[in-house]
Amino acid sequence: MCRLMGFVSSSPESFGEVVGENLQEFIELSSVHCDGWGITALNRNDRQAQLVKAPEIARSSENFKSTLRNTNADGALMHFRWATSGLSVSEENTHPFTHDGYTFIHNGAIYPPSALNGLISDKYKPFIKGDTDSERYFYFLLTEIDRNGLIEGVTSAIKKLRQFDFSSVNAMLMNGSYYITICEHDPKRKPDWAEDGYYDLYYKVSQRNGGSEVIVASSGWNQTGWTNLPNHSILIADRAALTVKVLTV
């Protein structure tokens, strides 16, 4: 299980500028979600995401602190990993995952981790480096996008995923044109210690310094004024117009 955060904005910004003073509270969640951290920056005109990640606790990592300070982009994702039982803590299994202009992060578990193997295009299978369900989920999404287009591919993937056993397939997918958040989970399958709403996602659309920002993040910290993203839906942010729509899937 993991924590997710991402944003897109009119002009390059850092996570600190977009989130504000409560960012440290989010970072403290890595004391539990302690098996790795990763940050990708993907500007609208970039052909590939800039990626830094490590299988270590974010809150005590100098590399994380440095990466956070130096991330300045009009689109970025951040992930704190709490490894699913049986999956190794390694760089290969640490999110985000990137491929051909896309970057991706996931919170939850699909059982077994190999469940999606048969639905991934042969063209993507050579790129799978780790043993997580999350990396396979990413390439399954890309397979569906190739077949149906971006938005239709994501919605098709969610509908197909419902035939599998999972706790949550909450995820964020970003390319140069769109930032998509998937909210699809079983609230009853939260960790035993977690409060209700563990899998909830919240978003905020704001105007600041003459520009626009869209930010989405997992629960568990102060998100006063944010909007709950309904379960069984996707949020689509158009990166050029900075407009947002939420679709029920």
Coordinates of N, CA and C in Angstrom, one line a residue:
M1 N 0.8 -1.2 0.0 CA 0.0 0.0 0.0 C 0.9 1.2 0.0
C2 N 0.4 2.3 -0.5 CA 1.3 3.4 -0.8 C 0.6 4.8 -0.7
R3 N 1.3 5.8 -0.8 CA 0.7 7.2 -0.9 C 1.1 7.8 -2.2
L4 N 0.2 8.5 -2.8 CA 0.3 9.2 -4.1 C 0.1 10.7 -4.0
M5 N 0.8 11.4 -4.8 CA 0.6 12.8 -5.0 C 1.1 13.2 -6.4
G6 N 0.3 14.1 -7.0 CA 0.8 14.6 -8.3 C 0.1 16.0 -8.5
F7 N 0.8 16.7 -9.4 CA 0.2 18.0 -9.8 C 0.6 18.4 -11.2
V8 N -0.2 19.3 -11.8 CA 0.1 20.0 -13.1 C -0.2 21.4 -12.8
S9 N 0.5 22.3 -13.5 CA 0.4 23.7 -13.3 C 0.7 24.5 -14.6
S10 N 0.4 25.8 -14.6 CA 0.6 26.6 -15.7 C 2.0 26.9 -16.0
S11 N 2.8 26.9 -15.0 CA 4.3 27.2 -15.1 C 5.0 26.3 -14.1
P12 N 6.3 26.1 -14.3 CA 7.1 25.2 -13.4 C 7.0 25.7 -12.0
E13 N 6.8 24.7 -11.1 CA 6.7 24.9 -9.7 C 7.3 23.7 -9.0
S14 N 7.5 23.8 -7.7 CA 8.0 22.7 -6.8 C 6.8 22.2 -6.1
F15 N 6.9 21.0 -5.5 CA 5.8 20.4 -4.7 C 5.6 21.4 -3.5
G16 N 6.6 22.0 -2.9 CA 6.4 22.9 -1.8 C 5.6 24.1 -2.2
E17 N 5.8 24.6 -3.3 CA 5.0 25.8 -3.8 C 3.6 25.4 -4.0
V18 N 3.3 24.3 -4.6 CA 2.0 23.9 -4.9 C 1.2 23.5 -3.7
V19 N 1.8 22.7 -2.8 CA 1.1 22.1 -1.7 C 1.1 23.1 -0.5
G20 N 2.2 23.8 -0.3 CA 2.2 24.7 0.9 C 2.7 24.1 2.1
E21 N 2.4 24.7 3.3 CA 3.0 24.3 4.5 C 2.6 22.9 5.0
N22 N 1.6 22.3 4.5 CA 1.2 21.0 4.9 C 2.0 19.9 4.2
L23 N 2.9 20.2 3.3 CA 3.6 19.2 2.6 C 4.4 18.3 3.6
Q24 N 5.0 18.9 4.6 CA 5.7 18.1 5.6 C 4.9 17.0 6.2
E25 N 3.6 17.3 6.5 CA 2.7 16.4 7.0 C 2.5 15.2 6.1
F26 N 2.4 15.4 4.8 CA 2.3 14.4 3.8 C 3.6 13.5 3.9
I27 N 4.7 14.2 3.9 CA 6.0 13.5 3.9 C 6.1 12.5 5.1
E28 N 5.6 12.9 6.3 CA 5.6 12.1 7.5 C 4.9 10.8 7.3
L29 N 4.0 10.7 6.3 CA 3.3 9.4 6.0 C 4.3 8.4 5.5
S30 N 5.5 8.8 5.1 CA 6.5 7.8 4.7 C 7.1 7.1 5.8
S31 N 6.8 7.4 7.1 CA 7.3 6.7 8.2 C 6.7 5.3 8.3
V32 N 5.5 5.2 7.7 CA 4.8 3.9 7.6 C 5.0 3.4 6.1
H33 N 4.8 4.2 5.2 CA 5.0 3.8 3.8 C 6.5 4.0 3.4
C34 N 7.3 3.1 4.0 CA 8.7 3.3 4.2 C 9.6 2.5 3.3
D35 N 9.0 1.8 2.3 CA 9.8 0.9 1.5 C 10.4 1.5 0.2
G36 N 10.2 2.8 0.0 CA 10.8 3.4 -1.2 C 10.1 4.7 -1.5
W37 N 10.8 5.6 -2.2 CA 10.2 6.9 -2.6 C 10.6 7.1 -4.1
G38 N 9.8 7.9 -4.8 CA 10.2 8.3 -6.1 C 9.5 9.5 -6.6
I39 N 10.1 10.3 -7.4 CA 9.6 11.5 -7.9 C 9.9 11.6 -9.4
T40 N 8.9 11.9 -10.2 CA 9.1 12.2 -11.6 C 8.7 13.6 -11.9
A41 N 9.4 14.3 -12.8 CA 9.0 15.6 -13.3 C 8.8 15.4 -14.8
L42 N 7.7 15.9 -15.3 CA 7.4 15.8 -16.7 C 6.7 17.0 -17.2
N43 N 7.5 17.9 -17.8 CA 7.0 19.1 -18.4 C 6.2 18.8 -19.7
R44 N 5.3 19.8 -20.0 CA 4.5 19.6 -21.2 C 5.3 19.3 -22.5
N45 N 6.4 19.9 -22.6 CA 7.2 19.7 -23.8 C 8.3 18.6 -23.7
D46 N 8.3 17.9 -22.6 CA 9.3 16.9 -22.4 C 8.9 15.6 -23.2
R47 N 9.8 14.9 -23.7 CA 9.5 13.6 -24.4 C 9.7 12.5 -23.4
Q48 N 10.4 12.7 -22.3 CA 10.6 11.6 -21.3 C 10.6 12.3 -19.9
A49 N 10.1 11.5 -18.9 CA 10.0 12.0 -17.6 C 11.4 12.0 -16.9
Q50 N 11.8 12.9 -16.1 CA 13.0 12.9 -15.3 C 12.6 12.1 -14.0
L51 N 13.4 11.1 -13.7 CA 13.0 10.2 -12.6 C 14.2 10.1 -11.6
V52 N 13.8 10.2 -10.3 CA 14.7 9.8 -9.2 C 13.9 9.0 -8.2
K53 N 14.5 7.8 -7.8 CA 13.8 7.0 -6.9 C 14.8 6.1 -6.1
A54 N 14.4 5.7 -5.0 CA 15.3 4.8 -4.1 C 14.5 4.0 -3.2
P55 N 14.9 2.8 -2.9 CA 14.2 1.9 -1.9 C 14.6 2.2 -0.5
E56 N 14.1 3.4 0.0 CA 14.5 3.9 1.3 C 13.4 4.8 1.8
I57 N 13.4 5.1 3.1 CA 12.4 6.0 3.7 C 12.6 7.4 3.3
A58 N 11.5 8.0 2.8 CA 11.7 9.4 2.2 C 12.0 10.4 3.3
R59 N 11.3 10.3 4.5 CA 11.5 11.4 5.5 C 12.9 11.5 6.0
S60 N 13.7 10.4 6.0 CA 15.0 10.5 6.5 C 16.1 10.5 5.4
S61 N 15.7 10.6 4.2 CA 16.6 10.5 3.0 C 17.1 11.9 2.6
E62 N 18.4 12.1 2.6 CA 18.9 13.4 2.1 C 18.7 13.5 0.6
N63 N 18.8 12.3 -0.1 CA 18.6 12.3 -1.5 C 17.1 12.8 -1.9
F64 N 16.2 12.3 -1.1 CA 14.8 12.7 -1.2 C 14.6 14.2 -1.0
K65 N 15.2 14.7 0.1 CA 15.1 16.1 0.4 C 15.7 17.0 -0.8
S66 N 16.8 16.5 -1.3 CA 17.4 17.3 -2.4 C 16.6 17.2 -3.6
T67 N 16.1 16.0 -3.9 CA 15.3 15.9 -5.1 C 14.0 16.7 -5.0
L68 N 13.4 16.7 -3.9 CA 12.2 17.5 -3.6 C 12.5 19.0 -3.9
R69 N 13.6 19.5 -3.3 CA 13.9 20.9 -3.5 C 14.2 21.3 -4.9
N70 N 14.8 20.3 -5.7 CA 15.2 20.6 -7.0 C 14.2 20.3 -8.1
T71 N 13.1 19.7 -7.7 CA 12.0 19.4 -8.7 C 11.3 20.7 -9.0
N72 N 11.4 21.1 -10.2 CA 10.7 22.4 -10.6 C 10.1 22.1 -12.0
A73 N 8.8 21.9 -12.1 CA 8.2 21.4 -13.3 C 6.8 21.9 -13.4
D74 N 6.1 21.8 -14.6 CA 4.7 22.1 -14.7 C 3.9 20.8 -14.6
G75 N 4.6 19.7 -14.2 CA 3.9 18.4 -13.9 C 4.8 17.5 -13.2
A76 N 4.3 16.8 -12.2 CA 5.2 15.9 -11.4 C 4.4 14.9 -10.6
L77 N 4.9 13.8 -10.3 CA 4.3 12.8 -9.5 C 5.3 12.4 -8.3
M78 N 4.7 12.0 -7.2 CA 5.5 11.6 -6.0 C 4.8 10.4 -5.4
H79 N 5.7 9.4 -5.0 CA 5.1 8.1 -4.5 C 5.9 7.7 -3.3
F80 N 5.2 7.2 -2.2 CA 5.8 6.5 -1.1 C 5.3 5.1 -1.1
R81 N 6.2 4.1 -1.1 CA 5.8 2.7 -1.2 C 5.8 2.0 0.1
W82 N 4.8 1.3 0.4 CA 4.7 0.3 1.4 C 4.5 -1.1 0.7
A83 N 5.6 -1.9 0.6 CA 5.6 -3.0 -0.2 C 4.5 -4.1 0.2
T84 N 3.9 -4.6 -0.8 CA 3.0 -5.7 -0.6 C 3.7 -6.9 -0.1
S85 N 3.2 -7.6 0.8 CA 3.8 -8.8 1.4 C 4.3 -9.8 0.3
G86 N 5.5 -10.2 0.3 CA 6.1 -11.1 -0.6 C 6.8 -10.5 -1.8
L87 N 6.7 -9.1 -1.9 CA 7.4 -8.4 -3.0 C 8.6 -7.7 -2.4
S88 N 9.7 -7.8 -3.1 CA 11.0 -7.3 -2.6 C 11.0 -5.8 -2.5
V89 N 11.8 -5.3 -1.6 CA 12.1 -3.8 -1.5 C 13.4 -3.6 -2.4
S90 N 13.2 -3.0 -3.5 CA 14.3 -2.9 -4.5 C 14.0 -1.7 -5.4
E91 N 15.1 -1.2 -6.0 CA 14.9 -0.1 -6.9 C 14.0 -0.4 -8.1
E92 N 14.1 -1.7 -8.6 CA 13.2 -2.1 -9.7 C 11.7 -2.1 -9.4
N93 N 11.4 -2.3 -8.1 CA 10.0 -2.3 -7.6 C 9.5 -1.0 -7.1
T94 N 10.4 0.0 -7.1 CA 10.0 1.3 -6.6 C 9.4 2.2 -7.7
H95 N 8.3 2.8 -7.3 CA 7.6 3.7 -8.2 C 8.3 5.1 -8.2
P96 N 8.0 5.9 -9.2 CA 7.2 5.8 -10.4 C 7.8 4.9 -11.5
F97 N 7.0 4.4 -12.4 CA 7.5 3.7 -13.6 C 7.3 4.7 -14.8
T98 N 8.2 4.6 -15.7 CA 8.2 5.5 -16.9 C 8.4 4.7 -18.2
H99 N 7.7 5.2 -19.2 CA 7.9 4.6 -20.5 C 7.4 5.5 -21.6
D100 N 8.2 5.8 -22.6 CA 7.8 6.5 -23.8 C 6.9 7.7 -23.6
G101 N 7.3 8.6 -22.7 CA 6.5 9.8 -22.5 C 5.5 9.7 -21.4
Y102 N 5.3 8.5 -20.8 CA 4.4 8.3 -19.7 C 5.1 8.1 -18.4
T103 N 4.5 8.5 -17.3 CA 4.9 8.2 -15.9 C 3.7 7.8 -15.1
F104 N 3.9 6.8 -14.1 CA 2.8 6.1 -13.5 C 3.1 5.8 -12.1
I105 N 2.1 5.9 -11.2 CA 2.2 5.4 -9.8 C 0.9 4.8 -9.4
H106 N 1.0 3.8 -8.4 CA -0.1 3.0 -8.0 C -0.2 2.8 -6.5
N107 N -1.4 2.8 -6.0 CA -1.6 2.4 -4.6 C -2.6 1.3 -4.5
G108 N -2.1 0.1 -3.9 CA -3.0 -1.0 -3.7 C -2.3 -2.3 -4.1
A109 N -3.0 -3.3 -4.3 CA -2.5 -4.6 -4.7 C -3.5 -5.4 -5.5
I110 N -2.9 -6.0 -6.6 CA -3.7 -6.9 -7.4 C -3.1 -8.3 -7.2
Y111 N -4.0 -9.3 -7.0 CA -3.6 -10.6 -6.6 C -3.9 -11.6 -7.7
P112 N -2.9 -12.5 -8.0 CA -1.5 -12.5 -7.6 C -0.8 -11.4 -8.4
P113 N 0.4 -11.0 -8.1 CA 1.1 -9.9 -8.8 C 1.2 -10.2 -10.3
S114 N 1.2 -11.4 -10.7 CA 1.3 -11.8 -12.1 C 0.0 -11.8 -12.9
A115 N -1.1 -11.4 -12.2 CA -2.5 -11.6 -12.7 C -2.7 -11.0 -14.1
L116 N -2.0 -9.9 -14.4 CA -2.2 -9.2 -15.6 C -1.3 -9.6 -16.8
N117 N -0.4 -10.5 -16.5 CA 0.6 -10.9 -17.5 C 0.0 -11.2 -18.9
G118 N -1.2 -11.9 -18.9 CA -1.7 -12.3 -20.2 C -2.4 -11.2 -20.9
L119 N -2.6 -10.0 -20.3 CA -3.3 -8.9 -21.0 C -2.3 -7.8 -21.4
I120 N -1.0 -8.1 -21.2 CA 0.0 -7.1 -21.6 C 0.5 -7.4 -23.0
S121 N 0.6 -6.4 -23.9 CA 1.1 -6.6 -25.2 C 2.5 -7.1 -25.2
D122 N 2.8 -8.0 -26.1 CA 4.2 -8.5 -26.2 C 5.2 -7.4 -26.4
K123 N 4.8 -6.3 -27.0 CA 5.8 -5.2 -27.2 C 6.3 -4.6 -25.9
Y124 N 5.5 -4.7 -24.8 CA 5.8 -4.1 -23.5 C 6.5 -5.1 -22.6
K125 N 6.3 -6.4 -22.8 CA 6.8 -7.4 -21.8 C 8.3 -7.3 -21.6
P126 N 9.2 -7.0 -22.6 CA 10.6 -6.9 -22.4 C 11.0 -5.7 -21.5
F127 N 10.1 -4.8 -21.2 CA 10.4 -3.6 -20.4 C 10.1 -3.8 -18.9
I128 N 9.5 -4.9 -18.6 CA 9.2 -5.2 -17.2 C 10.5 -5.7 -16.5
K129 N 10.9 -4.9 -15.5 CA 12.1 -5.2 -14.8 C 11.9 -5.8 -13.4
G130 N 10.8 -5.5 -12.7 CA 10.6 -5.9 -11.3 C 9.6 -7.0 -11.3
D131 N 9.1 -7.3 -10.0 CA 8.1 -8.4 -9.9 C 6.8 -7.9 -9.3
T132 N 6.5 -6.6 -9.4 CA 5.3 -6.0 -8.8 C 4.1 -6.1 -9.8
D133 N 2.9 -6.2 -9.1 CA 1.7 -6.0 -9.9 C 1.6 -4.6 -10.4
S134 N 2.2 -3.6 -9.7 CA 2.1 -2.2 -10.2 C 2.7 -2.0 -11.5
E135 N 3.9 -2.5 -11.7 CA 4.6 -2.3 -13.0 C 3.8 -3.0 -14.1
R136 N 3.2 -4.1 -13.8 CA 2.4 -4.8 -14.8 C 1.1 -4.1 -15.1
Y137 N 0.5 -3.5 -14.1 CA -0.6 -2.6 -14.3 C -0.3 -1.5 -15.2
F138 N 0.8 -0.8 -15.1 CA 1.3 0.2 -16.0 C 1.3 -0.2 -17.4
Y139 N 1.9 -1.4 -17.7 CA 2.0 -1.8 -19.1 C 0.7 -2.3 -19.6
F140 N -0.1 -2.8 -18.7 CA -1.5 -3.2 -19.1 C -2.3 -1.9 -19.6
L141 N -2.1 -0.8 -18.8 CA -2.8 0.4 -19.2 C -2.3 0.9 -20.6
L142 N -0.9 0.8 -20.8 CA -0.4 1.2 -22.1 C -0.9 0.4 -23.2
T143 N -1.1 -0.9 -22.9 CA -1.6 -1.8 -23.9 C -3.0 -1.4 -24.3
E144 N -3.9 -1.1 -23.3 CA -5.2 -0.6 -23.6 C -5.3 0.7 -24.3
I145 N -4.3 1.6 -23.9 CA -4.3 2.9 -24.6 C -3.9 2.7 -26.0
D146 N -3.0 1.9 -26.3 CA -2.6 1.6 -27.7 C -3.8 1.1 -28.5
R147 N -4.6 0.3 -27.9 CA -5.8 -0.3 -28.6 C -6.9 0.7 -28.7
N148 N -7.2 1.6 -27.7 CA -8.4 2.3 -27.7 C -8.2 3.9 -27.6
G149 N -7.0 4.4 -27.5 CA -6.8 5.8 -27.3 C -6.7 6.0 -25.8
L150 N -6.3 7.2 -25.4 CA -5.9 7.5 -24.0 C -7.1 7.3 -23.0
I151 N -8.1 8.2 -23.1 CA -9.2 8.1 -22.2 C -10.0 6.8 -22.3
E152 N -10.3 6.4 -23.5 CA -11.0 5.2 -23.7 C -10.2 4.0 -23.2
G153 N -8.9 4.1 -23.4 CA -8.0 3.0 -23.0 C -8.0 2.8 -21.4
V154 N -8.0 4.0 -20.8 CA -8.0 3.9 -19.3 C -9.3 3.4 -18.8
T155 N -10.4 3.8 -19.3 CA -11.7 3.4 -18.9 C -11.9 1.9 -19.2
S156 N -11.4 1.4 -20.3 CA -11.5 0.0 -20.7 C -10.7 -0.8 -19.7
A157 N -9.5 -0.3 -19.4 CA -8.6 -1.1 -18.4 C -9.3 -1.2 -17.1
I158 N -9.9 -0.2 -16.6 CA -10.6 -0.2 -15.3 C -11.7 -1.3 -15.3
K159 N -12.5 -1.3 -16.3 CA -13.6 -2.3 -16.4 C -13.1 -3.7 -16.5
K160 N -12.0 -3.9 -17.2 CA -11.4 -5.2 -17.2 C -10.7 -5.6 -15.9
L161 N -10.2 -4.7 -15.2 CA -9.6 -5.0 -13.9 C -10.6 -5.5 -12.9
R162 N -11.9 -5.1 -13.0 CA -12.9 -5.5 -12.1 C -13.1 -7.0 -12.0
Q163 N -12.6 -7.8 -13.0 CA -12.7 -9.2 -13.0 C -11.6 -9.9 -12.1
F164 N -10.6 -9.0 -11.6 CA -9.5 -9.5 -10.9 C -9.7 -9.2 -9.4
D165 N -8.9 -9.9 -8.6 CA -8.9 -9.7 -7.1 C -7.9 -8.6 -6.8
F166 N -8.5 -7.5 -6.2 CA -7.6 -6.4 -5.8 C -8.2 -5.6 -4.6
S167 N -7.3 -5.0 -3.9 CA -7.7 -4.1 -2.8 C -7.9 -2.7 -3.4
S168 N -7.0 -2.3 -4.2 CA -7.1 -0.9 -4.8 C -6.3 -0.9 -6.1
V169 N -6.9 -0.2 -7.1 CA -6.1 0.1 -8.3 C -6.0 1.6 -8.5
N170 N -6.1 2.4 -7.4 CA -5.9 3.8 -7.4 C -4.5 4.1 -8.1
A171 N -4.5 5.0 -9.0 CA -3.3 5.3 -9.8 C -3.3 6.6 -10.4
M172 N -2.1 7.1 -10.7 CA -1.9 8.4 -11.5 C -1.1 8.1 -12.7
L173 N -1.5 8.6 -13.8 CA -0.8 8.4 -15.1 C -0.7 9.8 -15.8
M174 N 0.5 10.1 -16.2 CA 0.8 11.5 -16.8 C 1.6 11.3 -18.0
N175 N 1.2 12.1 -19.0 CA 2.0 12.4 -20.2 C 2.0 13.9 -20.5
G176 N 2.6 14.3 -21.6 CA 2.7 15.7 -21.9 C 1.4 16.4 -22.0
S177 N 0.3 15.7 -22.3 CA -1.0 16.4 -22.6 C -2.0 16.2 -21.5
Y178 N -1.9 15.1 -20.7 CA -3.0 14.9 -19.7 C -2.4 14.3 -18.4
Y179 N -3.1 14.6 -17.3 CA -2.8 14.0 -16.0 C -4.1 13.3 -15.6
I180 N -4.0 12.0 -15.5 CA -5.2 11.2 -15.2 C -5.0 10.5 -13.8
T181 N -6.1 10.6 -13.0 CA -6.1 9.9 -11.7 C -7.2 8.9 -11.7
I182 N -6.9 7.7 -11.4 CA -7.9 6.6 -11.3 C -8.2 6.4 -9.8
C183 N -9.5 6.4 -9.5 CA -10.0 6.1 -8.1 C -10.9 4.9 -8.2
E184 N -10.3 3.7 -7.9 CA -11.0 2.5 -7.9 C -10.5 1.6 -6.9
H185 N -11.3 1.3 -5.8 CA -10.8 0.6 -4.7 C -12.0 -0.1 -3.9
D186 N -11.6 -1.0 -3.0 CA -12.5 -1.6 -2.1 C -12.3 -1.1 -0.7
P187 N -13.1 -0.2 -0.2 CA -12.8 0.4 1.1 C -12.7 -0.6 2.2
K188 N -13.3 -1.8 2.1 CA -13.3 -2.8 3.2 C -11.9 -3.5 3.3
R189 N -11.1 -3.3 2.2 CA -9.8 -4.0 2.2 C -8.7 -3.1 2.6
K190 N -8.9 -2.1 3.3 CA -7.9 -1.2 3.8 C -7.1 -2.0 4.9
P191 N -5.8 -1.6 5.2 CA -5.0 -2.2 6.2 C -5.8 -2.2 7.6
D192 N -5.6 -3.2 8.4 CA -6.3 -3.4 9.6 C -6.2 -2.1 10.5
W193 N -5.0 -1.5 10.5 CA -4.7 -0.4 11.4 C -5.2 0.9 10.9
A194 N -5.6 1.0 9.6 CA -5.9 2.2 9.0 C -7.3 2.7 9.3
E195 N -7.5 4.0 9.3 CA -8.8 4.6 9.5 C -9.6 4.4 8.2
D196 N -10.9 4.5 8.4 CA -11.8 4.6 7.2 C -11.3 5.7 6.3
G197 N -11.4 5.5 5.0 CA -11.0 6.5 4.1 C -9.6 6.4 3.7
Y198 N -8.9 5.3 4.0 CA -7.5 5.1 3.7 C -7.2 5.2 2.2
Y199 N -8.1 4.7 1.4 CA -7.9 4.7 0.0 C -8.4 5.9 -0.7
D200 N -9.1 6.8 0.1 CA -9.7 8.0 -0.6 C -8.6 8.9 -1.2
L201 N -9.0 9.5 -2.3 CA -8.2 10.5 -3.0 C -8.9 11.8 -3.0
Y202 N -8.1 12.9 -2.9 CA -8.7 14.3 -2.9 C -8.0 15.1 -3.9
Y203 N -8.7 16.1 -4.4 CA -8.1 17.0 -5.4 C -8.4 18.5 -5.1
K204 N -7.6 19.3 -5.7 CA -7.8 20.8 -5.5 C -7.4 21.5 -6.8
V205 N -8.2 22.4 -7.2 CA -8.0 23.2 -8.4 C -7.9 24.6 -7.9
S206 N -6.8 25.3 -8.2 CA -6.6 26.7 -7.6 C -5.9 27.6 -8.6
Q207 N -6.1 28.9 -8.3 CA -5.4 29.9 -9.0 C -4.4 30.6 -8.1
R208 N -3.2 30.8 -8.6 CA -2.2 31.4 -7.7 C -1.1 32.0 -8.6
N209 N -0.8 33.3 -8.2 CA 0.3 34.0 -8.9 C 0.0 34.1 -10.4
G210 N -1.3 34.3 -10.8 CA -1.7 34.4 -12.1 C -1.8 33.2 -12.9
G211 N -1.6 32.0 -12.3 CA -1.6 30.7 -13.0 C -2.6 29.8 -12.3
S212 N -2.7 28.6 -12.9 CA -3.6 27.6 -12.4 C -2.9 26.3 -12.0
E213 N -3.4 25.6 -11.1 CA -2.8 24.4 -10.5 C -3.9 23.3 -10.3
V214 N -3.6 22.1 -10.6 CA -4.4 20.9 -10.2 C -3.5 20.0 -9.5
I215 N -4.0 19.6 -8.3 CA -3.2 18.7 -7.4 C -4.1 17.6 -6.9
V216 N -3.6 16.4 -6.9 CA -4.4 15.2 -6.3 C -3.5 14.5 -5.4
A217 N -4.0 14.0 -4.3 CA -3.2 13.2 -3.3 C -4.0 12.2 -2.5
S218 N -3.3 11.2 -2.0 CA -3.9 10.3 -1.1 C -4.3 11.0 0.2
S219 N -5.1 10.3 1.0 CA -5.6 10.8 2.3 C -4.5 10.6 3.4
G220 N -4.9 11.0 4.6 CA -4.1 10.7 5.8 C -3.3 12.0 6.3
W221 N -3.6 13.1 5.8 CA -3.0 14.4 6.2 C -4.0 15.5 6.0
N222 N -3.6 16.7 6.4 CA -4.5 17.9 6.3 C -4.8 18.3 4.9
Q223 N -6.0 18.0 4.4 CA -6.5 18.4 3.1 C -7.7 19.2 3.2
T224 N -7.8 20.1 4.1 CA -8.9 21.0 4.3 C -9.1 21.9 3.0
G225 N -10.3 21.9 2.5 CA -10.7 22.6 1.3 C -10.5 21.8 0.1
W226 N -10.0 20.6 0.1 CA -9.9 19.7 -1.0 C -11.2 19.0 -1.3
T227 N -11.4 18.5 -2.5 CA -12.6 17.8 -2.9 C -12.3 16.3 -3.0
N228 N -13.2 15.5 -2.4 CA -13.1 14.1 -2.5 C -13.4 13.6 -3.9
L229 N -12.5 12.8 -4.5 CA -12.7 12.2 -5.8 C -13.5 10.9 -5.6
P230 N -14.7 10.8 -6.1 CA -15.5 9.6 -5.8 C -14.9 8.3 -6.3
N231 N -15.1 7.2 -5.5 CA -14.7 5.9 -5.9 C -15.4 5.6 -7.3
H232 N -14.7 4.7 -8.1 CA -15.2 4.3 -9.4 C -15.3 5.5 -10.4
S233 N -14.2 6.3 -10.3 CA -14.2 7.5 -11.2 C -12.8 7.7 -11.7
I234 N -12.6 8.6 -12.7 CA -11.3 9.1 -13.1 C -11.4 10.6 -13.2
L235 N -10.3 11.2 -12.8 CA -10.1 12.7 -12.9 C -9.2 12.9 -14.1
I236 N -9.6 13.7 -15.0 CA -8.8 14.0 -16.2 C -8.5 15.5 -16.2
A237 N -7.2 15.8 -16.1 CA -6.7 17.2 -16.2 C -6.1 17.4 -17.5
D238 N -6.6 18.4 -18.3 CA -6.0 18.8 -19.6 C -4.9 19.7 -19.3
R239 N -3.6 19.4 -19.6 CA -2.5 20.1 -19.2 C -2.3 21.5 -19.9
A240 N -2.9 21.6 -21.1 CA -2.8 22.8 -21.9 C -3.8 23.8 -21.3
A241 N -5.0 23.4 -21.1 CA -6.1 24.3 -20.7 C -6.2 24.4 -19.2
L242 N -5.6 23.4 -18.4 CA -5.7 23.3 -17.0 C -7.2 23.2 -16.6
T243 N -7.9 22.4 -17.4 CA -9.3 22.2 -17.0 C -9.4 20.7 -16.5
V244 N -10.4 20.5 -15.7 CA -10.6 19.2 -15.0 C -12.0 18.7 -15.2
K245 N -12.1 17.4 -15.5 CA -13.4 16.8 -15.5 C -13.3 15.4 -14.8
V246 N -14.4 15.0 -14.2 CA -14.4 13.8 -13.4 C -15.5 12.9 -14.1
L247 N -15.1 11.7 -14.5 CA -16.0 10.7 -15.2 C -16.2 9.5 -14.3
T248 N -17.5 9.1 -14.2 CA -17.8 7.9 -13.5 C -17.5 6.7 -14.5
V249 N -16.9 5.7 -14.0 CA -16.5 4.5 -14.8 C -17.3 3.3 -14.3

